[in-house]
Structures are given as structure tokens and as C-alpha cells.
PDB file of C-alpha atoms and ligand atoms in Angstrom:
ATOM      1  CA  UNK I   1     -13.604   0.233 -10.150  1.00 88.00           C
ATOM      2  CA  UNK I   2     -10.710   0.521  -7.949  1.00 98.00           C
ATOM      3  CA  UNK I   3     -10.081  -0.755  -4.395  1.00 98.00           C
ATOM      4  CA  UNK I   4      -9.558   1.849  -1.045  1.00 98.00           C
ATOM      5  CA  UNK I   5      -7.160   1.069   1.290  1.00 99.00           C
ATOM      6  CA  UNK I   6      -7.187   3.454   4.251  1.00 98.00           C
ATOM      7  CA  UNK I   7      -3.944   3.498   6.201  1.00 98.00           C
ATOM      8  CA  UNK I   8      -4.611   2.755  10.058  1.00 98.00           C
ATOM      9  CA  UNK I   9      -1.629   4.908  10.493  1.00 98.00           C
ATOM     10  CA  UNK I  10      -3.568   8.007  10.416  1.00 98.00           C
ATOM     11  CA  UNK I  11      -6.078   6.291  12.626  1.00 98.00           C
ATOM     12  CA  UNK I  12      -7.085   7.450  16.458  1.00 97.00           C
ATOM     13  CA  UNK I  13      -5.169   4.567  17.793  1.00 97.00           C
ATOM     14  CA  UNK I  14      -6.919   4.113  21.278  1.00 97.00           C
ATOM     15  CA  UNK I  15      -9.531   2.950  19.315  1.00 97.00           C
ATOM     16  CA  UNK I  16      -8.469   0.913  16.279  1.00 98.00           C
ATOM     17  CA  UNK I  17     -10.888  -1.740  16.176  1.00 97.00           C
ATOM     18  CA  UNK I  18     -13.782   0.768  15.959  1.00 97.00           C
ATOM     19  CA  UNK I  19     -11.800   2.975  13.116  1.00 98.00           C
ATOM     20  CA  UNK I  20     -11.149  -0.532  11.034  1.00 98.00           C
ATOM     21  CA  UNK I  21     -14.920  -1.640  11.712  1.00 97.00           C
ATOM     22  CA  UNK I  22     -15.840   2.381  10.634  1.00 97.00           C
ATOM     23  CA  UNK I  23     -14.007   1.820   7.182  1.00 98.00           C
ATOM     24  CA  UNK I  24     -15.800  -1.617   6.396  1.00 98.00           C
ATOM     25  CA  UNK I  25     -19.334  -0.465   7.190  1.00 98.00           C
ATOM     26  CA  UNK I  26     -18.106   2.823   5.246  1.00 98.00           C
ATOM     27  CA  UNK I  27     -17.836   0.602   2.120  1.00 98.00           C
ATOM     28  CA  UNK I  28     -13.531   0.262   2.177  1.00 98.00           C
ATOM     29  CA  UNK I  29     -12.098  -2.436   0.695  1.00 98.00           C
ATOM     30  CA  UNK I  30      -8.753  -3.212   2.395  1.00 98.00           C
ATOM     31  CA  UNK I  31      -7.074  -2.022   5.693  1.00 98.00           C
ATOM     32  CA  UNK I  32      -3.481  -0.797   5.035  1.00 99.00           C
ATOM     33  CA  UNK I  33      -0.788  -1.559   7.275  1.00 98.00           C
ATOM     34  CA  UNK I  34       2.222   0.647   7.458  1.00 98.00           C
ATOM     35  CA  UNK I  35       4.727  -0.654   8.937  1.00 99.00           C
ATOM     36  CA  UNK I  36       7.898   1.792   9.644  1.00 98.00           C
ATOM     37  CA  UNK I  37      11.403   0.836  11.647  1.00 98.00           C
ATOM     38  CA  UNK I  38      12.907   4.162  12.231  1.00 98.00           C
ATOM     39  CA  UNK I  39      15.820   2.606   9.911  1.00 98.00           C
ATOM     40  CA  UNK I  40      14.377   2.320   6.769  1.00 98.00           C
ATOM     41  CA  UNK I  41      12.125   5.591   7.299  1.00 98.00           C
ATOM     42  CA  UNK I  42      12.726   8.129   9.694  1.00 98.00           C
ATOM     43  CA  UNK I  43       9.663   6.927  12.016  1.00 98.00           C
ATOM     44  CA  UNK I  44       8.306   3.855  13.718  1.00 98.00           C
ATOM     45  CA  UNK I  45       5.064   3.349  13.847  1.00 98.00           C
ATOM     46  CA  UNK I  46       4.140  -0.686  14.913  1.00 98.00           C
ATOM     47  CA  UNK I  47       4.731  -4.091  14.297  1.00 98.00           C
ATOM     48  CA  UNK I  48       2.490  -7.387  13.734  1.00 98.00           C
ATOM     49  CA  UNK I  49       0.948  -7.775  17.154  1.00 98.00           C
ATOM     50  CA  UNK I  50      -0.936  -4.209  16.379  1.00 98.00           C
ATOM     51  CA  UNK I  51      -1.724  -5.629  13.529  1.00 98.00           C
ATOM     52  CA  UNK I  52      -2.698  -9.338  14.699  1.00 98.00           C
ATOM     53  CA  UNK I  53      -5.064  -7.623  17.222  1.00 98.00           C
ATOM     54  CA  UNK I  54      -6.998  -6.270  14.133  1.00 98.00           C
ATOM     55  CA  UNK I  55      -8.100 -10.113  13.398  1.00 97.00           C
ATOM     56  CA  UNK I  56     -12.034 -10.366  13.515  1.00 96.00           C
ATOM     57  CA  UNK I  57     -12.674  -6.377  13.948  1.00 97.00           C
ATOM     58  CA  UNK I  58     -13.712  -6.679  10.508  1.00 97.00           C
ATOM     59  CA  UNK I  59     -13.738  -8.870   7.345  1.00 98.00           C
ATOM     60  CA  UNK I  60     -11.287  -6.671   5.395  1.00 98.00           C
ATOM     61  CA  UNK I  61      -8.356  -8.131   4.233  1.00 98.00           C
ATOM     62  CA  UNK I  62      -4.523  -6.761   5.547  1.00 98.00           C
ATOM     63  CA  UNK I  63      -2.532  -4.768   3.114  1.00 99.00           C
ATOM     64  CA  UNK I  64       0.867  -4.578   4.737  1.00 99.00           C
ATOM     65  CA  UNK I  65       3.298  -2.073   3.364  1.00 99.00           C
ATOM     66  CA  UNK I  66       6.710  -2.612   5.028  1.00 99.00           C
ATOM     67  CA  UNK I  67       8.845   0.387   5.014  1.00 99.00           C
ATOM     68  CA  UNK I  68      11.708  -1.764   6.938  1.00 98.00           C
ATOM     69  CA  UNK I  69      14.958  -2.942   6.700  1.00 98.00           C
ATOM     70  CA  UNK I  70      15.915  -6.642   6.119  1.00 98.00           C
ATOM     71  CA  UNK I  71      12.360  -7.348   5.761  1.00 98.00           C
ATOM     72  CA  UNK I  72      12.804 -11.322   5.129  1.00 98.00           C
ATOM     73  CA  UNK I  73      13.291 -11.253   8.767  1.00 98.00           C
ATOM     74  CA  UNK I  74       9.687 -10.545   9.589  1.00 98.00           C
ATOM     75  CA  UNK I  75       7.759 -11.237   7.219  1.00 98.00           C
ATOM     76  CA  UNK I  76       6.361 -14.528   8.500  1.00 98.00           C
ATOM     77  CA  UNK I  77       5.298 -12.657  11.781  1.00 98.00           C
ATOM     78  CA  UNK I  78       2.775 -11.137   9.320  1.00 98.00           C
ATOM     79  CA  UNK I  79       1.222 -13.623   7.973  1.00 98.00           C
ATOM     80  CA  UNK I  80      -2.452 -14.161   8.840  1.00 98.00           C
ATOM     81  CA  UNK I  81      -5.521 -15.339   7.708  1.00 98.00           C
ATOM     82  CA  UNK I  82      -6.979 -11.603   6.624  1.00 98.00           C
ATOM     83  CA  UNK I  83      -3.181 -11.439   5.339  1.00 98.00           C
ATOM     84  CA  UNK I  84      -3.819 -10.609   1.364  1.00 98.00           C
ATOM     85  CA  UNK I  85      -0.569  -8.877   0.320  1.00 99.00           C
ATOM     86  CA  UNK I  86       2.556  -8.314   1.558  1.00 99.00           C
ATOM     87  CA  UNK I  87       4.812  -5.286  -0.064  1.00 99.00           C
ATOM     88  CA  UNK I  88       8.322  -5.069   0.698  1.00 99.00           C
ATOM     89  CA  UNK I  89      10.511  -1.772  -0.856  1.00 98.00           C
ATOM     90  CA  UNK I  90      13.390  -2.536  -3.514  1.00 98.00           C
ATOM     91  CA  UNK I  91      15.291  -0.495  -2.052  1.00 98.00           C
ATOM     92  CA  UNK I  92      15.488  -2.968   1.144  1.00 98.00           C
ATOM     93  CA  UNK I  93      15.766  -5.552  -0.523  1.00 98.00           C
ATOM     94  CA  UNK I  94      19.039  -7.025  -2.007  1.00 98.00           C
ATOM     95  CA  UNK I  95      17.953  -9.837  -3.158  1.00 98.00           C
ATOM     96  CA  UNK I  96      14.009  -8.945  -4.252  1.00 98.00           C
ATOM     97  CA  UNK I  97      13.452 -12.167  -6.698  1.00 98.00           C
ATOM     98  CA  UNK I  98      14.150 -14.126  -3.177  1.00 98.00           C
ATOM     99  CA  UNK I  99      11.735 -12.113  -1.236  1.00 98.00           C
ATOM    100  CA  UNK I 100       8.874 -11.954  -3.694  1.00 98.00           C
ATOM    101  CA  UNK I 101       9.363 -16.018  -3.998  1.00 98.00           C
ATOM    102  CA  UNK I 102       9.539 -16.097  -0.177  1.00 98.00           C
ATOM    103  CA  UNK I 103       6.291 -13.917   0.425  1.00 99.00           C
ATOM    104  CA  UNK I 104       4.416 -15.854  -2.164  1.00 98.00           C
ATOM    105  CA  UNK I 105       5.463 -19.384  -0.511  1.00 98.00           C
ATOM    106  CA  UNK I 106       3.137 -18.235   2.765  1.00 98.00           C
ATOM    107  CA  UNK I 107      -0.065 -18.285  -0.362  1.00 98.00           C
ATOM    108  CA  UNK I 108      -0.323 -14.175  -0.179  1.00 98.00           C
ATOM    109  CA  UNK I 109       0.205 -11.690  -2.640  1.00 99.00           C
ATOM    110  CA  UNK I 110       3.745 -10.505  -3.125  1.00 99.00           C
ATOM    111  CA  UNK I 111       4.196  -6.890  -3.670  1.00 99.00           C
ATOM    112  CA  UNK I 112       7.169  -4.608  -4.739  1.00 99.00           C
ATOM    113  CA  UNK I 113       7.087  -0.564  -3.467  1.00 99.00           C
ATOM    114  CA  UNK I 114       9.627   2.121  -4.979  1.00 98.00           C
ATOM    115  CA  UNK I 115      10.249   5.439  -3.302  1.00 98.00           C
ATOM    116  CA  UNK I 116       9.494   8.487  -5.646  1.00 98.00           C
ATOM    117  CA  UNK I 117      13.286   8.869  -6.369  1.00 98.00           C
ATOM    118  CA  UNK I 118      13.844   5.366  -7.454  1.00 98.00           C
ATOM    119  CA  UNK I 119      12.999   4.476 -11.428  1.00 98.00           C
ATOM    120  CA  UNK I 120      10.615   2.093 -12.485  1.00 98.00           C
ATOM    121  CA  UNK I 121      13.458   0.261 -14.645  1.00 98.00           C
ATOM    122  CA  UNK I 122      15.216  -1.607 -11.191  1.00 98.00           C
ATOM    123  CA  UNK I 123      11.434  -3.463 -11.578  1.00 98.00           C
ATOM    124  CA  UNK I 124      12.166  -4.725 -15.110  1.00 97.00           C
ATOM    125  CA  UNK I 125      13.492  -7.998 -14.343  1.00 97.00           C
ATOM    126  CA  UNK I 126      10.318  -8.991 -11.877  1.00 98.00           C
ATOM    127  CA  UNK I 127       7.667  -7.692 -12.604  1.00 98.00           C
ATOM    128  CA  UNK I 128       6.496 -10.962 -13.920  1.00 98.00           C
ATOM    129  CA  UNK I 129       6.751 -12.321 -10.661  1.00 98.00           C
ATOM    130  CA  UNK I 130       4.921  -9.749  -8.538  1.00 98.00           C
ATOM    131  CA  UNK I 131       1.107  -9.472  -7.724  1.00 98.00           C
ATOM    132  CA  UNK I 132       1.488  -5.563  -7.044  1.00 99.00           C
ATOM    133  CA  UNK I 133       3.492  -2.766  -7.040  1.00 99.00           C
ATOM    134  CA  UNK I 134       3.128   0.040  -5.089  1.00 99.00           C
ATOM    135  CA  UNK I 135       4.099   3.337  -6.247  1.00 99.00           C
ATOM    136  CA  UNK I 136       4.854   5.906  -3.356  1.00 99.00           C
ATOM    137  CA  UNK I 137       3.649   9.319  -4.192  1.00 99.00           C
ATOM    138  CA  UNK I 138       5.674  10.655  -0.770  1.00 98.00           C
ATOM    139  CA  UNK I 139       8.606   9.730   0.759  1.00 98.00           C
ATOM    140  CA  UNK I 140       7.888   7.024   3.024  1.00 98.00           C
ATOM    141  CA  UNK I 141       7.929   8.065   6.734  1.00 98.00           C
ATOM    142  CA  UNK I 142       4.827   9.917   7.336  1.00 97.00           C
ATOM    143  CA  UNK I 143       1.401  10.400   6.718  1.00 97.00           C
ATOM    144  CA  UNK I 144      -0.303  13.920   5.769  1.00 97.00           C
ATOM    145  CA  UNK I 145       2.639  14.921   3.460  1.00 98.00           C
ATOM    146  CA  UNK I 146       1.843  16.433  -0.313  1.00 98.00           C
ATOM    147  CA  UNK I 147       1.176  14.169  -3.431  1.00 98.00           C
ATOM    148  CA  UNK I 148       4.312  14.460  -5.257  1.00 98.00           C
ATOM    149  CA  UNK I 149       2.906  15.373  -9.169  1.00 98.00           C
ATOM    150  CA  UNK I 150       5.826  13.245 -11.259  1.00 98.00           C
ATOM    151  CA  UNK I 151       3.887   9.792  -9.426  1.00 98.00           C
ATOM    152  CA  UNK I 152       1.102  10.597 -11.969  1.00 98.00           C
ATOM    153  CA  UNK I 153       3.321   9.662 -15.089  1.00 98.00           C
ATOM    154  CA  UNK I 154       4.892   7.095 -13.125  1.00 98.00           C
ATOM    155  CA  UNK I 155       1.725   5.270 -12.545  1.00 98.00           C
ATOM    156  CA  UNK I 156       0.967   5.778 -16.360  1.00 98.00           C
ATOM    157  CA  UNK I 157       3.964   4.486 -17.461  1.00 98.00           C
ATOM    158  CA  UNK I 158       4.028   1.519 -15.643  1.00 98.00           C
ATOM    159  CA  UNK I 159       0.570   0.632 -16.711  1.00 98.00           C
ATOM    160  CA  UNK I 160       2.187   1.018 -20.337  1.00 98.00           C
ATOM    161  CA  UNK I 161       4.902  -1.508 -19.309  1.00 98.00           C
ATOM    162  CA  UNK I 162       2.041  -4.028 -18.004  1.00 98.00           C
ATOM    163  CA  UNK I 163      -0.060  -3.715 -21.451  1.00 98.00           C
ATOM    164  CA  UNK I 164       2.781  -3.927 -23.619  1.00 98.00           C
ATOM    165  CA  UNK I 165       4.226  -6.944 -22.108  1.00 98.00           C
ATOM    166  CA  UNK I 166       1.047  -8.328 -21.510  1.00 98.00           C
ATOM    167  CA  UNK I 167       1.398  -8.570 -17.398  1.00 98.00           C
ATOM    168  CA  UNK I 168      -1.155  -8.157 -14.887  1.00 95.00           C
ATOM    169  CA  UNK I 169      -0.033  -7.342 -11.292  1.00 98.00           C
ATOM    170  CA  UNK I 170      -1.954  -4.560  -9.651  1.00 98.00           C
ATOM    171  CA  UNK I 171      -0.591  -0.788  -9.526  1.00 99.00           C
ATOM    172  CA  UNK I 172      -0.771   0.811  -5.927  1.00 99.00           C
ATOM    173  CA  UNK I 173      -0.401   4.463  -4.988  1.00 99.00           C
ATOM    174  CA  UNK I 174       0.371   5.301  -1.627  1.00 98.00           C
ATOM    175  CA  UNK I 175       0.878   9.041   0.094  1.00 98.00           C
ATOM    176  CA  UNK I 176      -0.667  12.503  -0.452  1.00 98.00           C
ATOM    177  CA  UNK I 177      -4.459  10.936  -1.634  1.00 98.00           C
ATOM    178  CA  UNK I 178      -7.147  13.565  -1.395  1.00 98.00           C
ATOM    179  CA  UNK I 179     -10.755  13.650  -2.839  1.00 97.00           C
ATOM    180  CA  UNK I 180      -8.981  16.285  -5.239  1.00 98.00           C
ATOM    181  CA  UNK I 181      -6.319  13.791  -7.131  1.00 98.00           C
ATOM    182  CA  UNK I 182      -8.222  10.411  -6.704  1.00 98.00           C
ATOM    183  CA  UNK I 183      -9.362  10.848 -10.102  1.00 98.00           C
ATOM    184  CA  UNK I 184      -6.439  11.376 -12.008  1.00 98.00           C
ATOM    185  CA  UNK I 185      -4.810   8.444  -9.863  1.00 98.00           C
ATOM    186  CA  UNK I 186      -7.784   6.149 -10.897  1.00 98.00           C
ATOM    187  CA  UNK I 187      -7.492   7.437 -14.574  1.00 98.00           C
ATOM    188  CA  UNK I 188      -3.778   7.182 -14.550  1.00 98.00           C
ATOM    189  CA  UNK I 189      -4.003   3.343 -13.837  1.00 98.00           C
ATOM    190  CA  UNK I 190      -4.060   3.024  -9.933  1.00 98.00           C
ATOM    191  CA  UNK I 191      -6.115  -0.005  -9.020  1.00 98.00           C
ATOM    192  CA  UNK I 192      -5.482   0.296  -5.348  1.00 98.00           C
ATOM    193  CA  UNK I 193      -5.552   3.855  -3.596  1.00 98.00           C
ATOM    194  CA  UNK I 194      -4.233   4.384  -0.238  1.00 99.00           C
ATOM    195  CA  UNK I 195      -5.229   7.083   2.063  1.00 98.00           C
ATOM    196  CA  UNK I 196      -4.641   7.780   5.534  1.00 98.00           C
ATOM    197  CA  UNK I 197      -5.504  11.630   6.572  1.00 98.00           C
ATOM    198  CA  UNK I 198      -8.090  12.029   3.782  1.00 98.00           C
ATOM    199  CA  UNK I 199      -9.572   9.062   5.475  1.00 98.00           C
ATOM    200  CA  UNK I 200      -9.083   9.651   9.078  1.00 98.00           C
ATOM    201  CA  UNK I 201      -8.031  13.327  10.149  1.00 96.00           C
ATOM    202  CA  UNK I 202     -11.120  15.344   9.989  1.00 90.00           C
ATOM    203  CA  UNK I 203     -14.529  15.139   8.976  1.00 88.00           C
ATOM    204  CA  UNK I 204     -16.751  12.348   9.161  1.00 95.00           C
ATOM    205  CA  UNK I 205     -15.165   8.646   8.028  1.00 97.00           C
ATOM    206  CA  UNK I 206     -18.456   7.583   6.223  1.00 97.00           C
ATOM    207  CA  UNK I 207     -18.434  10.626   4.142  1.00 97.00           C
ATOM    208  CA  UNK I 208     -14.668  10.665   3.733  1.00 98.00           C
ATOM    209  CA  UNK I 209     -14.739   7.017   2.251  1.00 98.00           C
ATOM    210  CA  UNK I 210     -17.857   7.798   0.333  1.00 97.00           C
ATOM    211  CA  UNK I 211     -16.426  10.569  -1.663  1.00 97.00           C
ATOM    212  CA  UNK I 212     -13.205   9.143  -2.051  1.00 98.00           C
ATOM    213  CA  UNK I 213     -14.778   5.592  -3.793  1.00 98.00           C
ATOM    214  CA  UNK I 214     -17.004   8.374  -5.554  1.00 97.00           C
ATOM    215  CA  UNK I 215     -13.792  10.043  -7.089  1.00 95.00           C
ATOM    216  CA  UNK I 216     -14.117  13.114  -5.313  1.00 89.00           C
ATOM    217  CA  UNK I 217     -17.380  13.983  -6.320  1.00 85.00           C
TER     218      UNK I 217
HETATM  219  C1  DX5 Q   1       3.935   6.228   4.157  1.00 67.22           C
HETATM  220  C2  DX5 Q   1       2.681   5.912   3.994  1.00 67.22           C
HETATM  221  C3  DX5 Q   1       1.651   5.921   3.625  1.00 67.22           C
HETATM  222  C4  DX5 Q   1       0.795   7.315   4.225  1.00 67.22           C
HETATM  223  C5  DX5 Q   1      -0.641   7.465   3.613  1.00 67.22           C
HETATM  224  O1  DX5 Q   1       5.030   6.559   4.495  1.00 67.22           O
HETATM  225  O2  DX5 Q   1       3.428   4.447   3.777  1.00 67.22           O
HETATM  226  O3  DX5 Q   1       0.715   5.050   3.691  1.00 67.22           O
HETATM  227  O4  DX5 Q   1       0.496   6.979   5.541  1.00 67.22           O
HETATM  228  O5  DX5 Q   1      -0.970   8.694   4.584  1.00 67.22           O
HETATM  229  P1  DX5 Q   1      -1.328   9.977   3.970  1.00 67.22           P
HETATM  230  O6  DX5 Q   1      -2.747   9.157   3.175  1.00 67.22           O
HETATM  231  O7  DX5 Q   1      -2.141  10.843   4.923  1.00 67.22           O
HETATM  232  O8  DX5 Q   1      -0.229  10.547   3.190  1.00 67.22           O
HETATM  233 ZN1   ZN Q   2       2.195   2.477   3.161  1.00 67.22          ZN
END
């Protein structure tokens, strides 16, 4: 069993309310909120006010992915009754331990993400503090990119580390997920699957969600 977190980055922004109620009806579990600042990543998406406009449009919790520099400055803006996870990038946080504690101080789950080129070893000392580790399987900044294959090994390796250390953070994967690789990602140990284009771009949202939840079958 895994949770599906459609990324609204790939949704139709002119009808976001309908899009999120659509993914809820289709059986998705979370709404993945991709926040980009044009500095940490080469693209600007949207901020907290857009996310807050979705409060009450569905009962799905928010899974906030901050691809921004200096996230500490903005974390509080993303706290709502619907916020379940706030994830920051290891690469953007010189004091990641403090940032994780700060996120948790609001009573939400704290996640840390690593880019494809970042080794898992940099997370060693905070793995016992985090609720979630988000493995980026594309270089962040844009939806619709191709899955980077070595991310599968990274997920497997992280699951092994978790087992050997008796920890219980969740493992999430983000970028290039399709009906063709979702099965192997879940097998490798991913428990939260982010999907943007494979949910919203093309076809029917209901059918896309159903197929992803069914591991591509
Ligand atoms: C990438 C974002 C992803 C992305 C996923 O920078 O963090 O969440 O939107 O989109 P797809 O599934 O289209 O790769
Ligand atoms: Zn994301």
C-alpha cells in the first residue's frame, strides 16, 4: 500500500479547485504542492496564497515541497489545518537540523529532500529526526522530465539504511513517475509517490489515478 500525491504543478491553474476535488474523487491521498522560487531552481511556480486558496476544496492533506532558498523564512506561511508535510531541500539548508525542528514545532511532519546529484550520506545525522525523506528522481524545477534510473537504487539503499537503524521515516519519490515505473518504485520501497504529468496531462484524471494506484496495471 502506498500513497499517491498528485502534483498540482501539472494541473490547469485556471481551475485548481476542480482539479483537486477531481483527484480526491479519483482516490488520491495527498496534494503535492511544488513551491519554486527561481533561485534554488530555475523556475517560479506559486506561493502560499495559491495553496491556501485550496483549503476547503477537498479533504486531502497538503504535502508541501519547498524548492526555495532560505525556507525558514517562509515555512510558517505554509502552515494550515490541511498541511501534513513540509519538506525542505538539504541543499538549501545550512542548518538542516534546526530547520527540521522548526517545522515540527508547528505540529506538522518534517521532510528533507535530496537532489539526484546529492548523496544519501549527507542525511546520516538527521535521519532519526525526520518524518519523511523525499528522493528527487529528476533535477527539480520542471514537471514532465524523464525519470533518472539510478534513483531506484537510492530508494532501495535508503530503505536498507532505515531497516538497519530501526528508523521509521517515510520514503517519497518525485519526478518522472509513470504507469511504467510506479510498480518498481513501490517495490524498491517508495511509500509516497508524486505524479504530475502522469495524472493531469492527457487522458482522464480518474483513469490516470486508477492506473497509478493499480501500479500501472
Ligand atoms: C519537480 C517537482 C515535481 C514535478 C513532478 O521539480 O518537484 O513534483 O512537478 O512532475 P512530473 O511527475 O511531471 O515529473
Ligand atoms: Zn515536488
